[in-house]
PDB file of C-alpha atoms in Angstrom:
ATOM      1  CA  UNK P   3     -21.175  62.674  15.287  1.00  0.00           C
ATOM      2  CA  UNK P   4     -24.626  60.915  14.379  1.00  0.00           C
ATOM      3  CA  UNK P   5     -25.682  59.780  10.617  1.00  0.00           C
ATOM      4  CA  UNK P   6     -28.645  57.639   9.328  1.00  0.00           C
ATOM      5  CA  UNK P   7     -27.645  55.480   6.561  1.00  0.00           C
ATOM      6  CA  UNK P   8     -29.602  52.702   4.650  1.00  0.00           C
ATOM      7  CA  UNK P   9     -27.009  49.890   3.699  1.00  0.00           C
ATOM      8  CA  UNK P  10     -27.337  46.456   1.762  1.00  0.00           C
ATOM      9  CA  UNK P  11     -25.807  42.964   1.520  1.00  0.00           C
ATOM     10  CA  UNK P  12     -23.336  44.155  -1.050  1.00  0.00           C
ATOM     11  CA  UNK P  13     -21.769  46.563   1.654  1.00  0.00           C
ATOM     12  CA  UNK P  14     -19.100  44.541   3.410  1.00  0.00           C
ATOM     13  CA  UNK P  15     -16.265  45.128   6.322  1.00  0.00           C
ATOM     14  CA  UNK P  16     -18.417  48.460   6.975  1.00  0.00           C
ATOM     15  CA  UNK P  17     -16.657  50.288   9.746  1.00  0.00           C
ATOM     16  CA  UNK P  18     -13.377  48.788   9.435  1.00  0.00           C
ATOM     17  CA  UNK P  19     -11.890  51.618   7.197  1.00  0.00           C
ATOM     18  CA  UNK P  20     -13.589  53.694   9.984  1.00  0.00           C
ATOM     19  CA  UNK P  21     -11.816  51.951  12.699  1.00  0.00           C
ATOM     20  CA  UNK P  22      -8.667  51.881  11.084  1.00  0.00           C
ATOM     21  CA  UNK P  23      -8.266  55.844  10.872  1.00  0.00           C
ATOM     22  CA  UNK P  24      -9.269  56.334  14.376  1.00  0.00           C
ATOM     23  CA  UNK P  25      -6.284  53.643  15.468  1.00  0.00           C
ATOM     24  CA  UNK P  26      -4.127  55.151  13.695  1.00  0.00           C
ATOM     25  CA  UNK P  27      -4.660  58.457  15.036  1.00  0.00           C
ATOM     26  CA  UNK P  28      -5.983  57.968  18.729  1.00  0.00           C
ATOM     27  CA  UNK P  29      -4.025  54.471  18.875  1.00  0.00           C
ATOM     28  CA  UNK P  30      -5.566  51.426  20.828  1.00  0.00           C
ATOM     29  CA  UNK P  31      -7.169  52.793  22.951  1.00  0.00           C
ATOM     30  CA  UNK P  32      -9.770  54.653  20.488  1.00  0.00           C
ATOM     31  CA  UNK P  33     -12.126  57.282  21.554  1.00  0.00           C
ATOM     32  CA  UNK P  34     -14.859  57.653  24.493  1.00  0.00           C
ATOM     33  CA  UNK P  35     -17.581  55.674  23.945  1.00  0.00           C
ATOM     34  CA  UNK P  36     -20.411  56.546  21.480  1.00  0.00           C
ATOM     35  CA  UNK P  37     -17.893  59.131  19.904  1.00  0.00           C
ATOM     36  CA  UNK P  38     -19.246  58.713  16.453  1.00  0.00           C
ATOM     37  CA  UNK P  39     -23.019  56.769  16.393  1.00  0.00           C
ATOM     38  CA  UNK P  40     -24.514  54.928  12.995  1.00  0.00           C
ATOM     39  CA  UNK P  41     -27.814  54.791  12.693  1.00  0.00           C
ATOM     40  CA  UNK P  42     -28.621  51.788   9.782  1.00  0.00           C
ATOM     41  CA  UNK P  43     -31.404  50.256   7.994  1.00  0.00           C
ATOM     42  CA  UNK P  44     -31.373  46.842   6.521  1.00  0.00           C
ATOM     43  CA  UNK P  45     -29.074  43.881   5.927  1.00  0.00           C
ATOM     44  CA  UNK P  46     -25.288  44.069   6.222  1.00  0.00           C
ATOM     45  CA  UNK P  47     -22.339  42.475   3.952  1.00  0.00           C
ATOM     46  CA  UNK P  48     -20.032  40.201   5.097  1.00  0.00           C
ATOM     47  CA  UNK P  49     -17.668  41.036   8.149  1.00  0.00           C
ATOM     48  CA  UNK P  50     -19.351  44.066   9.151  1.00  0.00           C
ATOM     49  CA  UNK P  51     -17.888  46.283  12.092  1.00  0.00           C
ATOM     50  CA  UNK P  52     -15.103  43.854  11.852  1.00  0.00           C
ATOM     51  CA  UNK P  53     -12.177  45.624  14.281  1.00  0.00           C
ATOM     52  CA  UNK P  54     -14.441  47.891  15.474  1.00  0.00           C
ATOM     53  CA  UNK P  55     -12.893  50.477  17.328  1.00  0.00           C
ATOM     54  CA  UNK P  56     -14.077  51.935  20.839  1.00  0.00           C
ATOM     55  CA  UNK P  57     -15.928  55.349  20.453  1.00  0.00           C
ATOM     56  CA  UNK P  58     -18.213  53.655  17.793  1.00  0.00           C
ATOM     57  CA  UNK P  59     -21.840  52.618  18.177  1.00  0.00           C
ATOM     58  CA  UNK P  60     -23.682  50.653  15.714  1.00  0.00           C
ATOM     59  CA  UNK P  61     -27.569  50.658  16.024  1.00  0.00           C
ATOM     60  CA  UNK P  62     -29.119  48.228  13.346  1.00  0.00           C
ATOM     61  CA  UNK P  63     -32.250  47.726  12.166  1.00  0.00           C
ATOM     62  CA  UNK P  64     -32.676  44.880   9.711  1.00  0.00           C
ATOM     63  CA  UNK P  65     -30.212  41.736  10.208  1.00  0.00           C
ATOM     64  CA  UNK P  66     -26.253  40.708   9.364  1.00  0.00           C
ATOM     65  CA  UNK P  67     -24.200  38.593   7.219  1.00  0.00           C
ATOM     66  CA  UNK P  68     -21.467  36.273   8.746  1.00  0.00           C
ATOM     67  CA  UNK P  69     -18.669  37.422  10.726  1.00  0.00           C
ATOM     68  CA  UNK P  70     -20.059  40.749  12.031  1.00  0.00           C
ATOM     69  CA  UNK P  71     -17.648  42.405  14.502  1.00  0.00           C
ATOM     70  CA  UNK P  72     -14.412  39.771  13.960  1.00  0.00           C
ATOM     71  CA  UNK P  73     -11.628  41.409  16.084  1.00  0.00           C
ATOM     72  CA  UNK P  74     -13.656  43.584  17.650  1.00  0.00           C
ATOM     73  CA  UNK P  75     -11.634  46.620  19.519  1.00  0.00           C
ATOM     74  CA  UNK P  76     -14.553  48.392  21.627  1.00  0.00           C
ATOM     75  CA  UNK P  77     -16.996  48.881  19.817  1.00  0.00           C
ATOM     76  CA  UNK P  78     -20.391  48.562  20.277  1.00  0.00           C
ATOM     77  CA  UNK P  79     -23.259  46.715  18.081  1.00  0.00           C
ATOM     78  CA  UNK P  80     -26.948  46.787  18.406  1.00  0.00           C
ATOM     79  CA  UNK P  81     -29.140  44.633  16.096  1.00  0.00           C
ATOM     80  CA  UNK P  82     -32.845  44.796  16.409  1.00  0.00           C
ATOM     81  CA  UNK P  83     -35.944  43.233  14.429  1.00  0.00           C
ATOM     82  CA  UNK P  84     -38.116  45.961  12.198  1.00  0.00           C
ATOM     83  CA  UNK P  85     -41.185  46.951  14.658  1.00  0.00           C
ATOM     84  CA  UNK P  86     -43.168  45.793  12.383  1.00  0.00           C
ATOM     85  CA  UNK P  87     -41.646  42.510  12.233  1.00  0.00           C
ATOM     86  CA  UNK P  88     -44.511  39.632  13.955  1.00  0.00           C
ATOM     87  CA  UNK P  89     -41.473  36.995  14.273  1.00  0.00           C
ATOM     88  CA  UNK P  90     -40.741  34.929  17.393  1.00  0.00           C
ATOM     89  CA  UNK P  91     -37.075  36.412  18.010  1.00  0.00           C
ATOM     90  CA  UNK P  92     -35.436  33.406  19.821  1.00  0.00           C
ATOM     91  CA  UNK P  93     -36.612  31.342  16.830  1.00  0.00           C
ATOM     92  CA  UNK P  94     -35.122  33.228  13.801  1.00  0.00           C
ATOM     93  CA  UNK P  95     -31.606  34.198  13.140  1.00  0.00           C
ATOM     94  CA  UNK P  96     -31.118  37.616  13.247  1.00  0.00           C
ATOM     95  CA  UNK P  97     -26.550  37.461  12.797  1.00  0.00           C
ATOM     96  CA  UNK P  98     -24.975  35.278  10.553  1.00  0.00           C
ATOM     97  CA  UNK P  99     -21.446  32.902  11.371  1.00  0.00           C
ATOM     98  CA  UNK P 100     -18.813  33.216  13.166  1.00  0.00           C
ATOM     99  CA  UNK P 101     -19.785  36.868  15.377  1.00  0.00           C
ATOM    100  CA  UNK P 102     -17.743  38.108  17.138  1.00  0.00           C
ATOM    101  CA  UNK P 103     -13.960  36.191  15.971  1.00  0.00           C
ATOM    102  CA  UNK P 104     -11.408  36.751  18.191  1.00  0.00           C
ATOM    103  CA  UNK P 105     -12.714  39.858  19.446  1.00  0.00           C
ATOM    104  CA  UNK P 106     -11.062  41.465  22.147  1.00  0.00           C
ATOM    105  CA  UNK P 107     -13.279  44.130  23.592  1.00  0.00           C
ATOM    106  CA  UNK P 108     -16.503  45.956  23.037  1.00  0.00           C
ATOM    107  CA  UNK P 109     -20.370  45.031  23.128  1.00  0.00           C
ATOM    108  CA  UNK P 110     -22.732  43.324  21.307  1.00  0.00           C
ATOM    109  CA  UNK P 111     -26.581  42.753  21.612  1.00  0.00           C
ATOM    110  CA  UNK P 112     -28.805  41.108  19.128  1.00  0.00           C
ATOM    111  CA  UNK P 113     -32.826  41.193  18.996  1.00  0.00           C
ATOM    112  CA  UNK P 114     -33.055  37.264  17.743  1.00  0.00           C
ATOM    113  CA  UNK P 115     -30.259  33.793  17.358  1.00  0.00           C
ATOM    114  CA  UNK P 116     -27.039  34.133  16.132  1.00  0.00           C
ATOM    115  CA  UNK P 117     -25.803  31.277  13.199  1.00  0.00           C
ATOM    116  CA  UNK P 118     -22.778  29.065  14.384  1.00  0.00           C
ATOM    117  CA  UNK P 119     -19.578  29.155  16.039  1.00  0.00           C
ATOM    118  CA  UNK P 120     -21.112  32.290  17.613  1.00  0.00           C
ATOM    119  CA  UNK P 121     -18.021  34.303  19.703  1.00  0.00           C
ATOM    120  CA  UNK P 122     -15.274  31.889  18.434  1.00  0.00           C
ATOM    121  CA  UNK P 123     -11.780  32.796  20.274  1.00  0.00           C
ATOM    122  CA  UNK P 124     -13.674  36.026  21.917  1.00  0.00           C
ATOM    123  CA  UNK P 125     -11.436  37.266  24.443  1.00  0.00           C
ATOM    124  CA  UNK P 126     -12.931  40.137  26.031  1.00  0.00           C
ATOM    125  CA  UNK P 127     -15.826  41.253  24.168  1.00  0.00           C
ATOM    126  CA  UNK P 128     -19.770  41.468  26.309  1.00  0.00           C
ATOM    127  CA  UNK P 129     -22.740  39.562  23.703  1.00  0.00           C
ATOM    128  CA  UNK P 130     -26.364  38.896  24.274  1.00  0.00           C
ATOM    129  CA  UNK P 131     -28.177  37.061  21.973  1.00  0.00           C
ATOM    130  CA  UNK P 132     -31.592  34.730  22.144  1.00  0.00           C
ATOM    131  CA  UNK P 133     -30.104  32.002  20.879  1.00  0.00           C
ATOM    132  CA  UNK P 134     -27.046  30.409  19.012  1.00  0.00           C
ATOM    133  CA  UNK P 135     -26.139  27.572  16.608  1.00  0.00           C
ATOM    134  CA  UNK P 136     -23.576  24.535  16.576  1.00  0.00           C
ATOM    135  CA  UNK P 137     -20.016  25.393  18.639  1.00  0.00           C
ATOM    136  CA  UNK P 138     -21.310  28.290  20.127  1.00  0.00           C
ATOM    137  CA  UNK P 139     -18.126  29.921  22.327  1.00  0.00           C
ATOM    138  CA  UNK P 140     -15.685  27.376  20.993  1.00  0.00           C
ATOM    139  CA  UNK P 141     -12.197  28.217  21.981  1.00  0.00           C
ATOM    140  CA  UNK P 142     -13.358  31.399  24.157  1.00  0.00           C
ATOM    141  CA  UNK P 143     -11.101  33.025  26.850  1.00  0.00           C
ATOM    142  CA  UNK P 144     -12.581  35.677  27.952  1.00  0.00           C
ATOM    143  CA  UNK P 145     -15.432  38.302  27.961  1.00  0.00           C
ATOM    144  CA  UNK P 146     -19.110  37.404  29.104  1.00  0.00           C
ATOM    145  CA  UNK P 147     -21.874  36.080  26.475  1.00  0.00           C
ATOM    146  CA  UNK P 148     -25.740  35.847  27.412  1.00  0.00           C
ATOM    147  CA  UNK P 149     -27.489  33.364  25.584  1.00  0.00           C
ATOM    148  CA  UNK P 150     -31.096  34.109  26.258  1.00  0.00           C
ATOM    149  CA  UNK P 151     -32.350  30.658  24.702  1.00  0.00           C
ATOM    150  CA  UNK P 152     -31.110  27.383  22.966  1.00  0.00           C
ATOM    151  CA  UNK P 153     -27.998  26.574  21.821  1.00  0.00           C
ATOM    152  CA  UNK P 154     -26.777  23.786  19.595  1.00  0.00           C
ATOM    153  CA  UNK P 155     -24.512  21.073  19.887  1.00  0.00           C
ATOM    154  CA  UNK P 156     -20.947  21.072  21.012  1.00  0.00           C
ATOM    155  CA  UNK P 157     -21.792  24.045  23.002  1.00  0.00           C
ATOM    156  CA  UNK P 158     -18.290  25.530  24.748  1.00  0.00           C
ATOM    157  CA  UNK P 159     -15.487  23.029  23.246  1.00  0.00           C
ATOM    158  CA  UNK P 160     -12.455  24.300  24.126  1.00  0.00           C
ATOM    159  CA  UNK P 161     -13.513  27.287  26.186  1.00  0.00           C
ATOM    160  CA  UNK P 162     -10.797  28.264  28.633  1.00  0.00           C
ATOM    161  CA  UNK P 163     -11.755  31.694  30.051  1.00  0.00           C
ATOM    162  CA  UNK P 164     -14.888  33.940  30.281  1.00  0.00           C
ATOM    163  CA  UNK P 165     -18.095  33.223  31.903  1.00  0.00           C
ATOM    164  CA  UNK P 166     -21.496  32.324  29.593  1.00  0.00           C
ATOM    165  CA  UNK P 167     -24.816  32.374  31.100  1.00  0.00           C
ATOM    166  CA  UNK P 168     -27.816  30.314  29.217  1.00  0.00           C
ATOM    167  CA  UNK P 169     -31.126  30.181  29.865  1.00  0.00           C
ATOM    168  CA  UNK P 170     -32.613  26.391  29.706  1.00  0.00           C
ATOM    169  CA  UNK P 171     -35.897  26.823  30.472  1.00  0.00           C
ATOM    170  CA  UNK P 172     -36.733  23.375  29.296  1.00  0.00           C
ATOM    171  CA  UNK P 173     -33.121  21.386  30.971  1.00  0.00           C
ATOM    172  CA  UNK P 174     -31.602  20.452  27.280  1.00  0.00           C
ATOM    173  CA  UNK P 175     -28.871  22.223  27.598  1.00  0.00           C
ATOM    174  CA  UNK P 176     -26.438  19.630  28.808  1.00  0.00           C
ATOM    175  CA  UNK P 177     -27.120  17.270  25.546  1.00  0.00           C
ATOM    176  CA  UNK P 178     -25.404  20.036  23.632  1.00  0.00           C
ATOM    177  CA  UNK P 179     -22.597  20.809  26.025  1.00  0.00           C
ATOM    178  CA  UNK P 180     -18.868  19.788  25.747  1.00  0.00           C
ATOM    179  CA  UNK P 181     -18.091  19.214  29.023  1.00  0.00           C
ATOM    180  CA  UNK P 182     -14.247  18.523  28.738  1.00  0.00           C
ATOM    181  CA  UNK P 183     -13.600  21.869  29.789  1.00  0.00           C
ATOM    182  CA  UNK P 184     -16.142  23.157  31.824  1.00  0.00           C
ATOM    183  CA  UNK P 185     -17.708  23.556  34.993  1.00  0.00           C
ATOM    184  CA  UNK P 186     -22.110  24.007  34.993  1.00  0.00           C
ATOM    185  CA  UNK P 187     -23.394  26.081  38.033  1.00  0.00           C
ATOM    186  CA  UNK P 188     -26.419  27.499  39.261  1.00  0.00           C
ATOM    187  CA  UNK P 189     -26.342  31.627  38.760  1.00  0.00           C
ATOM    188  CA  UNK P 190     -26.220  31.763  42.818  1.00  0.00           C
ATOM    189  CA  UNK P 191     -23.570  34.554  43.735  1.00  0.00           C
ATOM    190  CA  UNK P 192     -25.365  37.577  44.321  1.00  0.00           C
ATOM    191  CA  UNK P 193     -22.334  39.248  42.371  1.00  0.00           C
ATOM    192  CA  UNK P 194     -22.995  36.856  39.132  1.00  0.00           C
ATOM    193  CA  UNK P 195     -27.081  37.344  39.567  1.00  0.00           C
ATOM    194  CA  UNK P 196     -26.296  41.483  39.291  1.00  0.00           C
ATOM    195  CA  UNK P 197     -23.907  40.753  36.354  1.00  0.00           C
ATOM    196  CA  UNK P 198     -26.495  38.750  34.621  1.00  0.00           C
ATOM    197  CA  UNK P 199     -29.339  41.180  35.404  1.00  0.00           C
ATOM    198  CA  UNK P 200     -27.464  44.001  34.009  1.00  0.00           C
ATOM    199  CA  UNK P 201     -26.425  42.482  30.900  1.00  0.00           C
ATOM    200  CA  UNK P 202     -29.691  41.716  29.760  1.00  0.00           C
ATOM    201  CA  UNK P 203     -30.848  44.989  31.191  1.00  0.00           C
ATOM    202  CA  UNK P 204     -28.376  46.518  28.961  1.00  0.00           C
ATOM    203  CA  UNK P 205     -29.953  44.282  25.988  1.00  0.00           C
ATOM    204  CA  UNK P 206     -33.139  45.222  26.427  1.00  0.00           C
ATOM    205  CA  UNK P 207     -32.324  48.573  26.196  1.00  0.00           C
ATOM    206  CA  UNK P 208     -30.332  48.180  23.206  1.00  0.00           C
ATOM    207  CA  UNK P 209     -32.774  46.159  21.152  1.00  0.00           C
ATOM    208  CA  UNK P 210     -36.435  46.484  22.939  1.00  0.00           C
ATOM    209  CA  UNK P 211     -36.258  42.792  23.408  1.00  0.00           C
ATOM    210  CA  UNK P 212     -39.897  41.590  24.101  1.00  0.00           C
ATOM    211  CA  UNK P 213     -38.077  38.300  25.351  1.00  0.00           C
ATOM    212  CA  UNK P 214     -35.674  40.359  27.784  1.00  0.00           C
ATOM    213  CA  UNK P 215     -38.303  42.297  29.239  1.00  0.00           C
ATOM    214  CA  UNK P 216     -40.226  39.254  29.510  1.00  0.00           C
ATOM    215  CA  UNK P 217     -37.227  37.599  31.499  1.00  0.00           C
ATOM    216  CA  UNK P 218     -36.557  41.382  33.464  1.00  0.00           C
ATOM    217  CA  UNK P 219     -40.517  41.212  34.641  1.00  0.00           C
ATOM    218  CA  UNK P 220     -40.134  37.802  36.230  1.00  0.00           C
ATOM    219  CA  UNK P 221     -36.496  37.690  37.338  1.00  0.00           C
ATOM    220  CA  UNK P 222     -36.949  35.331  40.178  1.00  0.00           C
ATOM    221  CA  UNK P 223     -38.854  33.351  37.914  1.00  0.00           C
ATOM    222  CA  UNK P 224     -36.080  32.516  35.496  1.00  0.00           C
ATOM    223  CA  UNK P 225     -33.010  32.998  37.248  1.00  0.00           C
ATOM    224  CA  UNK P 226     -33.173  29.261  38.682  1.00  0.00           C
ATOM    225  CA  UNK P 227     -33.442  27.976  34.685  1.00  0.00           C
ATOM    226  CA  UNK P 228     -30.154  30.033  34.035  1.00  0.00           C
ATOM    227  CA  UNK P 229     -26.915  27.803  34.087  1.00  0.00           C
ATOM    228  CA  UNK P 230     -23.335  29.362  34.412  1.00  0.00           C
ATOM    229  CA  UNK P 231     -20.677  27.698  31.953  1.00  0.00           C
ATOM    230  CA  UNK P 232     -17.291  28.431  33.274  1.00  0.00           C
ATOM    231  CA  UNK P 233     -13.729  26.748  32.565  1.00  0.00           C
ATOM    232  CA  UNK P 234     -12.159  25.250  35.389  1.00  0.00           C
ATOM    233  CA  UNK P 235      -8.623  26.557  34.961  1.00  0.00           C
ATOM    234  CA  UNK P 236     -10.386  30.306  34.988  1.00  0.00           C
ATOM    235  CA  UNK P 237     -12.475  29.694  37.837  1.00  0.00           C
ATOM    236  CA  UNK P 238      -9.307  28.461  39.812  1.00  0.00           C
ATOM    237  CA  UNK P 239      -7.291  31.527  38.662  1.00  0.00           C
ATOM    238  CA  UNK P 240     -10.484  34.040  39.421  1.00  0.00           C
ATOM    239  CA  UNK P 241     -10.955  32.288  42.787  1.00  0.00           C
ATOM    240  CA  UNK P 242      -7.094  32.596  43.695  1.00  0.00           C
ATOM    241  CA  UNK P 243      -6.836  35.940  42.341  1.00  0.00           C
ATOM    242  CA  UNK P 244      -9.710  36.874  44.708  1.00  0.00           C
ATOM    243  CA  UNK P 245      -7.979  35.439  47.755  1.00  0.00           C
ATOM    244  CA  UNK P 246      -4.790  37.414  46.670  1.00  0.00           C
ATOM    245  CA  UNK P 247      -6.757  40.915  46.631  1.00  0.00           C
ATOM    246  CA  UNK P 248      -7.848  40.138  49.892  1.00  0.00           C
ATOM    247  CA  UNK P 249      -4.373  40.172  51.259  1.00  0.00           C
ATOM    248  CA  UNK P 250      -3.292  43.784  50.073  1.00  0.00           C
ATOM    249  CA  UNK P 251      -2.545  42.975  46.269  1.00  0.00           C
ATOM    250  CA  UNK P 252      -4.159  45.182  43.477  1.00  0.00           C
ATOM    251  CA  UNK P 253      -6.302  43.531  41.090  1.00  0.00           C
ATOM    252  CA  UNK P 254      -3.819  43.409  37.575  1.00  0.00           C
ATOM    253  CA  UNK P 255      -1.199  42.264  40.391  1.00  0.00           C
ATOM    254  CA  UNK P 256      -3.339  39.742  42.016  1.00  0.00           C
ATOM    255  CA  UNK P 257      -4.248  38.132  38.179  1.00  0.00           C
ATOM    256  CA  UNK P 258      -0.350  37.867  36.938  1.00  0.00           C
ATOM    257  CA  UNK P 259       0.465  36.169  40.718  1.00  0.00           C
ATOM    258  CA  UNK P 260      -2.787  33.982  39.994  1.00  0.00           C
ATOM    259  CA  UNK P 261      -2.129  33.436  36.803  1.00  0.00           C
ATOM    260  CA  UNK P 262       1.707  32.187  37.433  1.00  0.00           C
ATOM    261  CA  UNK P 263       0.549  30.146  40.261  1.00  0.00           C
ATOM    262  CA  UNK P 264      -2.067  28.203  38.290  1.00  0.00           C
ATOM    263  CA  UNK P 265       0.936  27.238  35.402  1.00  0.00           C
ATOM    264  CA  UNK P 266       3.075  26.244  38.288  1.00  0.00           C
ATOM    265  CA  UNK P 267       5.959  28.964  36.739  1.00  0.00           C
ATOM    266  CA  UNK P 268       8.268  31.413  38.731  1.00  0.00           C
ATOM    267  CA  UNK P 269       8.703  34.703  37.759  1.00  0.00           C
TER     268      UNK P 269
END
């Protein structure tokens, strides 16, 4: 199913009700992606796609309010700028507050810089944006986030899973870091370069990024400017779960022994 809408500022939590019918008749685990595909023009109420559900696909044009996609279930979200738009995207914010809340699975690609406390609690959910505000993935646990650009301060407090990738073209990034947490590495493994890559592949073909394609073109360029955030705990239980694969165990079994081993509990 495909429909072209036009929707405003007043129109809030659109796609929830959505969501909520195809839970409660397909259950968690929603429909096949790009099931049912909105094609929208202009600027979205509060808490839009919030709980989206897997099967939908948002595609944007125009900008959001706060809290777009808070709990989000699978779904996916593309915002882009207006072509005829002249703005710098990594300069202008393009998402409100607070994206991306606690969500738990899905994707989500945006053509210019989210507000603050950008993917907040996200626990499973795939984001690329071109920049982010103040407490960007504060409290995160899981899921992957590109941020193609600055960020502001207190940049990762709390994060205890997941993997974030920034670019820092110009080395600022660790005044706005909270280290407490948090490991900084060079994007070096060829397996994290190809994840990388493809994410902002993906975003560029979501959005038309100039600034992704710009990245994309010179690759080899920009990858040594990229740093990998990751939390300690996660990269011991990822690292351990690894070595446990490697001696016969499947990968859910390999992450509960990992993740039992690295809380010191028996089970």
């Amino acid at each position: 199913v495909t429909g072209d809408f036009k929707i405003k500022n007043i129109n809030r939590t659109v796609g929830t009700m959505l969501s909520g019918k195809i839970a409660k008749r397909y259950g968690a685990e929603g429909l096949p992606d790009d099931t049912i595909t909105l094609n929208l023009t202009g600027s979205t109420g509060q808490s839009f796609m919030a709980f989206g559900m897997k099967g939908i696909t948002i595609n944007l044009t125009g900008d959001c309010n706060d809290y777009v996609g808070k709990g989000l279930s699978g779904a996916k979200i593309k915002v882009k700028l207006p072509k005829e738009y002249t703005i710098k995207s990594d300069e202008n914010i393009i998402v409100g507050n607070t994206v991306l809340y606690g969500a738990t699975s899905g994707e989500f690609y945006a053509n210019g810089k989210a507000g603050e406390r950008f993917a907040v609690r996200n626990s499973g959910a795939t984001a690329v944006v071109e920049g982010v505000g103040d407490h960007g993935c504060e409290y995160m646990t899981g899921g992957r986030v590109v941020v193609l650009g600055k960020t502001g301060k207190n940049f990762a407090a709390g994060m205890s899973g997941g993997i974030a990738y920034v670019l820092d073209v110009d080395n600022v990034l660790y005044k706005n870091l909270n280290k407490a947490m948090i490991s900084i590495e060079k994007v070096e493994n060829k397996y994290d370069k190809k994840e990388l890559r493809d994410l902002i592949e993906a975003h560029v073909e979501a959005t038309g990024s100039k600034l992704g394609a710009k990245v994309l073109a010179d690759f080899d360029y920009y990858l040594p400017h990229f740093k990998k955030l990751i939390p300690n705990e996660y990269k011991k239980m990822i690292t351990l779960s690894a070595k446990l694969e490697e001696k016969g165990l499947n990968s859910q079994q390999a992450q509960m022994e990992a993740f039992y081993e690295s809380i010191g509990a028996k089970h």
